[in-house]
Amino acid sequence: MAAALMLRDEGGREAVVGKSSGYWLSADDFIASEEVSADESELARLGFPRDWPAVYSSNSALKSLIGKRGRIPSKRAAVAGVPTAEQRAKVAAGFAAHPLQSFANAERAAETLAGVKVVQGWAVFERLDRPPGAAFVAERYWWNALPDGTWVDLTPRPEAWENLLLAEAAQGAPKRRSVLTAAEAAFAARLLDFRFEAAARKAASPSPAPAPAAAGGVTSRPKDVTPATSSSARPRPTKEQEKPHEAVSKPAVAPPATQAAAKPLDYSRWSCIVDSDDEVDEAAAGKERMVPQQLFGVKDLADGKDSRRQPPVPDYLLGNSSGGGGMNCYTSLCRLLDADANHEKASENTYRLAQAFGKIFHCGLKDEKRQRFYKDAIAAGPEGAFIVILGLGSILPALEAARRAGGRVVLLEQSARLANLAREVAKANGVSLPTVAIKEGFAKKEPLTEALRQNLPEKVKHVVIITELFSPDLLSSGIVPSCTTAHAAVTAIAPKAKVHHIPKTVELSVTPMELRSERIGEFDIRPFNAFRHSSSNDKADFWWWATRLDNQPDTKVGLLGPSQTLAGFDFDRSSEIPLDEVRRDMQLKISQRGRLNAVALWWTARTSSGLEYSTKPGIAGGDPPSRSEWKQAVHYLAGETSVFVGDSVEVKVSLTPCFTVRMMQISPFSVEAPVWVKAPQQAKASATLPILPYHFLMMTDVHRLQVYADAIRAAVRQQRKRLGRRPRVLDAGCGLGLLGMTAALEGADVWLCEAVPQMRQMCREVLAVNAKDIAEKQGLVYLLPAMMSTRLQVGEGDVTEKFDVIVSEVLDVWGLGEGVIPTMRHAHKKLLAKGGEMLPSRLVIFAQPLELQKWSQAERDSQVNLSPLGETFTCQFEPARIRQFPHRMLSDEPQPVLEIDLRNIPEQPADGAQNVEGVELCIRMGAKPALHAKMTQMRICNSGMLCGYGMWWAADLGNGHVISNSPSSPQRSWKQIIRWLDEPRFVGEGEDVQVLASYNEQQVHVKDLAIPQEMFNQYREQIRAEHEKEQQHQQQQQQQQKDAQQKVNDAAVAAALGAARATATAQSQNVQEYDDVIEVD
């Protein structure tokens, strides 16, 4: 029976099968370069790769094992010698390292000294029983990285292994703890026998002197390894194993005498080696590459990994399906409005439509230039004319026309619901306005003619057709086919009538432009402009984007050439207007140097009397309304082109008067849109651009980034001071990675996590252009594969340790709609290290009583009654920028109605369980109880009409840093929420109002209780009395239990005393009897 060495656990105790727990090697931890698992017989003759270092760059077998596309992809390889005495004293002080325990040795070293990290990977050996370079074997192996990045391996090794080739795994090399099995014990015994054979022989034979110590104080057989008898026979070596292969020119391991005499090789030049897959040309030439150690910069952790199917991305993270060109135009909204009216119950679509039409009417009513244009145009019309109104528009022109026409008027509307609104508004204002709903739309002549025939006199002399069916690109709401069809219908009914149009002519202008993001804060974000390119989605029905060109701060906006007329329509000559598609080439003249990536479109409407209304932006010399319903249309091209003064760019234009306008650049691009930039395709609708619209807004929000940046810097500095090393930071839901890169510029190790694959790819591009700055600041950024951060698990994949700082900006206008609760709950439970910081750590929801009547200003200015408008389009909650409306706050300060501790989020309550703070009630939100609810009372300081509550949030980022979407905040990313009351009511100064606020994982809900003060006080007193009664009852129960226990104790004492007395009496009697005997005696 051959001698073997004893297997010990990480504590130095003899390992016992079925009892000892730890990391145990098995055959599964060895991978061979051949496409088979490593066999035990292959492990007997392993050594450092021969022909080093040329073998690393030129050997296909080794590359097939640890190359980027190898069986075990590696991201860094290095040669590690035996640790020096200084390194061992510094890192391994206080514990002994044991053979075959690299996992535990590395972990204990990391726990012993701050800043020391565990590196997971493989120890790579060559099979010395095979020809040089023929076969290699990798053993799952862990070691340590010192704070300066130097690798050190503390695991005892055979004396012949002066150096080890270590390869850090690209995907990690995790190992699980388990209870030692008999198979693992036998396997370990054979490994010990293979590796420490010489030491075993020395231990078995007498020796006059101890074996000399190896470099670094590690002997060939460690002191804690004692001889033992193997329970299984060691496989006998074959003849090939007994002597080196004939092709070997010199022994791989020299005899002891030769080894002592030979000068050791200096492997310091190869302390850090990159993957040889990147060195094909130099490897073929037989050159050696020396790559400096890279401790800083950026790394995509998905490189070299197999693409795995990812779970679906939540809907709220997908691209945007709004925009222009017919899909989200006014006509489509009207159809959706009527379809929703057929539903018995309000749906989510109901509230969205109410918000959309509320915004349309608000912008139209507030547009003074628009109202003056139509008022003056109607006044300038022919006397006694019959007026045909195509669409309700912004209401005021229709009311003005009804008053002027004196009954000689008809309003045609595509939406039955809007037609009913028109009747109600006319009734409220005491005017006659016959209204007809044409569900087929205005483009079909037969239904429109039939509707006009019932109202239009045949012998009328003048007919005025009025419409406001405009859109940013002029065409998408159907103004051209509507006007031409109405003109033809009027002519058919009253052939002698003179037909006039308001507006008479419209003109569509175009100009080349650049609209690009370049920098925000410290970061270069030019790659982000690829998201502005036109969609390559073949299903897309629109190609332009509605944009206010005069409201693009921190964005490079410039018109690169003079405007040109693309199309013009004279509606008084409607019979001559073709509706078919027209295609033509157009030359865009360049008068300013820049990078062309878009074409801007705006339009101008004119009347026969010379009145004019235009959406021409201020940067083009126009004077547009400040908050018009109609923005400019920006048609992004499929790339960027560097242009100079005098250049000309050729584009192909497709113009369909009944649809929209599309453009395609023919001239070559300087930079084309990446092929991976695509808008998402859906079953019924396709997206305009690859991302949501607020991403463009966030790229101009310097305040938001600055607040987060200050908080991140403070957190990183604080953690570095506490830990004495570079903090580990996770940016969950990183987007472009700006927050994570901020931490990297402070010298942190950062992991970026993004779920949307396309956004992650853009993050990769932004990282690339900022990598130099990150490296110069000694930061390190890892980009994780695309996944939700809630799928991250420490010890799996690329996350080996917990994080010291976790930052996330998954906040929406509600605060909770993008998943901050599940994100931070998982982060705190699974990913945050002890003493770590979360940004944000707390979220506070505020509410403030509000007097805000959206239509009051228009009612006062125009002396009209618009109450039916508010009754038709009602919604409980509406996103809005409160400052843009005339309003009054009815209390001095907002009140916190909910406080959400993201470090201690409540678990989901059971049905019926109390979830209201201080009240025995269960509030439900949807199908489940709310996570928490709270009643809040507010004191009215300013008498007024309580219309609702303004709502916003504030996120605590630590160290005094707070980000908020309050009305006073300069941020641009988020609006506020208005919680409208079903019935506004008057409240007086000194009066109290009460709200009930609740939240679940995705929503916040606030409800006005409208409880009379006396009832609320009575209810509060009742709750207080019940609480006091419950306390008294508990005290009585406690007293009763105490009294009962006292009785039990008294009875026990009495019983004990009785027994003691009886014993004493018996003893006394015995003594007396004994005494009597003595006396008698």
Tab-separated table of C-alpha atoms in Angstrom, residues 928-1073:
chain	number	residue	atom	x	y	z
A	928	LYS	CA	-53.838	42.835	-2.993
A	929	PRO	CA	-53.561	44.837	0.195
A	930	ALA	CA	-51.316	47.878	0.002
A	931	LEU	CA	-47.848	47.520	1.504
A	932	HIS	CA	-48.586	50.438	3.813
A	933	ALA	CA	-51.126	53.216	4.252
A	934	LYS	CA	-51.286	56.359	6.332
A	935	MET	CA	-53.850	59.038	7.200
A	936	THR	CA	-52.554	62.625	7.214
A	937	GLN	CA	-54.249	65.836	8.306
A	938	MET	CA	-53.392	69.209	6.736
A	939	ARG	CA	-54.283	72.682	7.983
A	940	ILE	CA	-55.688	75.125	5.404
A	941	CYS	CA	-53.871	78.456	5.598
A	942	ASN	CA	-55.444	80.151	2.543
A	943	SER	CA	-59.178	79.989	1.924
A	944	GLY	CA	-60.103	78.851	-1.560
A	945	MET	CA	-61.532	76.174	-3.817
A	946	LEU	CA	-59.933	72.816	-3.093
A	947	CYS	CA	-59.575	71.256	-6.551
A	948	GLY	CA	-57.115	68.555	-5.650
A	949	TYR	CA	-53.669	67.882	-4.250
A	950	GLY	CA	-50.304	68.498	-5.814
A	951	MET	CA	-48.085	65.441	-5.344
A	952	TRP	CA	-44.346	64.961	-5.685
A	953	TRP	CA	-41.533	63.020	-4.079
A	954	ALA	CA	-38.106	63.564	-2.575
A	955	ALA	CA	-35.402	60.890	-2.601
A	956	ASP	CA	-32.772	60.863	0.143
A	957	LEU	CA	-29.346	60.272	-1.415
A	958	GLY	CA	-27.465	60.506	1.886
A	959	ASN	CA	-25.069	63.055	3.354
A	960	GLY	CA	-27.663	65.808	2.984
A	961	HIS	CA	-28.226	65.300	-0.758
A	962	VAL	CA	-31.847	65.165	-1.943
A	963	ILE	CA	-33.316	64.897	-5.436
A	964	SER	CA	-36.953	65.936	-5.845
A	965	ASN	CA	-39.542	66.631	-8.518
A	966	SER	CA	-41.226	69.367	-6.497
A	967	PRO	CA	-42.601	72.378	-8.416
A	968	SER	CA	-39.719	74.508	-7.152
A	969	SER	CA	-37.002	72.084	-8.295
A	970	PRO	CA	-34.978	73.156	-11.366
A	971	GLN	CA	-34.851	69.558	-12.654
A	972	ARG	CA	-36.425	68.844	-16.061
A	973	SER	CA	-36.830	65.061	-15.993
A	974	TRP	CA	-40.060	64.676	-14.027
A	975	LYS	CA	-43.373	66.506	-13.785
A	976	GLN	CA	-45.609	66.528	-10.713
A	977	ILE	CA	-48.889	64.674	-10.194
A	978	ILE	CA	-52.232	66.388	-9.621
A	979	ARG	CA	-54.735	64.287	-7.700
A	980	TRP	CA	-58.047	65.793	-8.815
A	981	LEU	CA	-61.094	65.784	-6.538
A	982	ASP	CA	-64.294	64.370	-7.988
A	983	GLU	CA	-66.149	67.423	-6.685
A	984	PRO	CA	-64.135	70.562	-5.826
A	985	ARG	CA	-65.222	72.225	-2.581
A	986	PHE	CA	-64.575	75.452	-0.749
A	987	VAL	CA	-62.308	75.276	2.316
A	988	GLY	CA	-61.717	78.060	4.782
A	989	GLU	CA	-58.637	79.229	6.610
A	990	GLY	CA	-58.011	77.167	9.732
A	991	GLU	CA	-59.956	74.188	8.400
A	992	ASP	CA	-58.322	70.771	8.341
A	993	VAL	CA	-58.416	68.344	5.410
A	994	GLN	CA	-57.488	64.683	5.556
A	995	VAL	CA	-56.003	62.325	2.985
A	996	LEU	CA	-55.398	58.586	2.991
A	997	ALA	CA	-52.189	57.671	1.169
A	998	SER	CA	-51.096	54.127	0.310
A	999	TYR	CA	-48.575	52.401	-1.904
A	1000	ASN	CA	-47.670	49.035	-3.375
A	1001	GLU	CA	-44.638	47.974	-5.383
A	1002	GLN	CA	-45.500	50.078	-8.447
A	1003	GLN	CA	-48.073	52.704	-7.478
A	1004	VAL	CA	-48.932	55.485	-5.058
A	1005	HIS	CA	-52.533	56.354	-4.272
A	1006	VAL	CA	-53.856	59.394	-2.425
A	1007	LYS	CA	-57.556	59.814	-1.557
A	1008	ASP	CA	-59.271	62.841	-0.113
A	1009	LEU	CA	-61.320	61.620	2.853
A	1010	ALA	CA	-63.589	64.699	3.073
A	1011	ILE	CA	-64.454	63.812	6.676
A	1012	PRO	CA	-65.985	66.618	8.761
A	1013	GLN	CA	-63.567	67.840	11.421
A	1014	GLU	CA	-65.857	66.813	14.247
A	1015	MET	CA	-66.151	63.301	12.851
A	1016	PHE	CA	-62.402	63.059	12.299
A	1017	ASN	CA	-61.696	64.244	15.864
A	1018	GLN	CA	-64.316	61.861	17.198
A	1019	TYR	CA	-62.813	59.014	15.183
A	1020	ARG	CA	-59.327	59.906	16.376
A	1021	GLU	CA	-60.549	60.025	20.001
A	1022	GLN	CA	-62.250	56.695	19.486
A	1023	ILE	CA	-59.033	55.198	18.174
A	1024	ARG	CA	-57.145	56.698	21.135
A	1025	ALA	CA	-59.739	55.409	23.605
A	1026	GLU	CA	-59.661	51.954	22.047
A	1027	HIS	CA	-55.890	52.016	22.227
A	1028	GLU	CA	-55.978	52.999	25.892
A	1029	LYS	CA	-58.625	50.362	26.557
A	1030	GLU	CA	-56.487	47.758	24.857
A	1031	GLN	CA	-53.502	48.839	26.936
A	1032	GLN	CA	-55.575	48.610	30.142
A	1033	HIS	CA	-56.831	45.190	29.102
A	1034	GLN	CA	-53.272	44.039	28.460
A	1035	GLN	CA	-52.187	45.438	31.814
A	1036	GLN	CA	-55.082	43.641	33.537
A	1037	GLN	CA	-54.150	40.407	31.799
A	1038	GLN	CA	-50.532	40.858	32.800
A	1039	GLN	CA	-51.610	41.556	36.418
A	1040	GLN	CA	-53.885	38.517	36.431
A	1041	GLN	CA	-51.087	36.369	35.084
A	1042	LYS	CA	-48.771	37.834	37.692
A	1043	ASP	CA	-51.285	37.149	40.498
A	1044	ALA	CA	-51.880	33.606	39.272
A	1045	GLN	CA	-48.166	32.991	39.117
A	1046	GLN	CA	-47.800	34.446	42.610
A	1047	LYS	CA	-50.482	32.049	43.885
A	1048	VAL	CA	-48.672	29.142	42.301
A	1049	ASN	CA	-45.426	30.296	43.838
A	1050	ASP	CA	-47.088	30.774	47.257
A	1051	ALA	CA	-48.616	27.296	47.096
A	1052	ALA	CA	-45.267	25.814	46.174
A	1053	VAL	CA	-43.589	27.665	49.033
A	1054	ALA	CA	-46.324	26.558	51.450
A	1055	ALA	CA	-45.979	22.981	50.310
A	1056	ALA	CA	-42.252	23.140	50.714
A	1057	LEU	CA	-42.561	24.645	54.176
A	1058	GLY	CA	-45.081	21.948	55.174
A	1059	ALA	CA	-42.794	19.211	53.983
A	1060	ALA	CA	-39.907	20.806	55.805
A	1061	ARG	CA	-41.899	21.005	59.036
A	1062	ALA	CA	-42.957	17.357	58.754
A	1063	THR	CA	-39.389	16.311	58.187
A	1064	ALA	CA	-38.204	18.381	61.120
A	1065	THR	CA	-40.880	16.870	63.389
A	1066	ALA	CA	-39.977	13.332	62.352
A	1067	GLN	CA	-36.304	14.015	62.949
A	1068	SER	CA	-37.127	15.539	66.319
A	1069	GLN	CA	-39.100	12.465	67.289
A	1070	ASN	CA	-36.279	10.166	66.204
A	1071	VAL	CA	-33.798	12.118	68.252
A	1072	GLN	CA	-36.089	12.091	71.258
A	1073	GLU	CA	-36.512	8.340	70.997
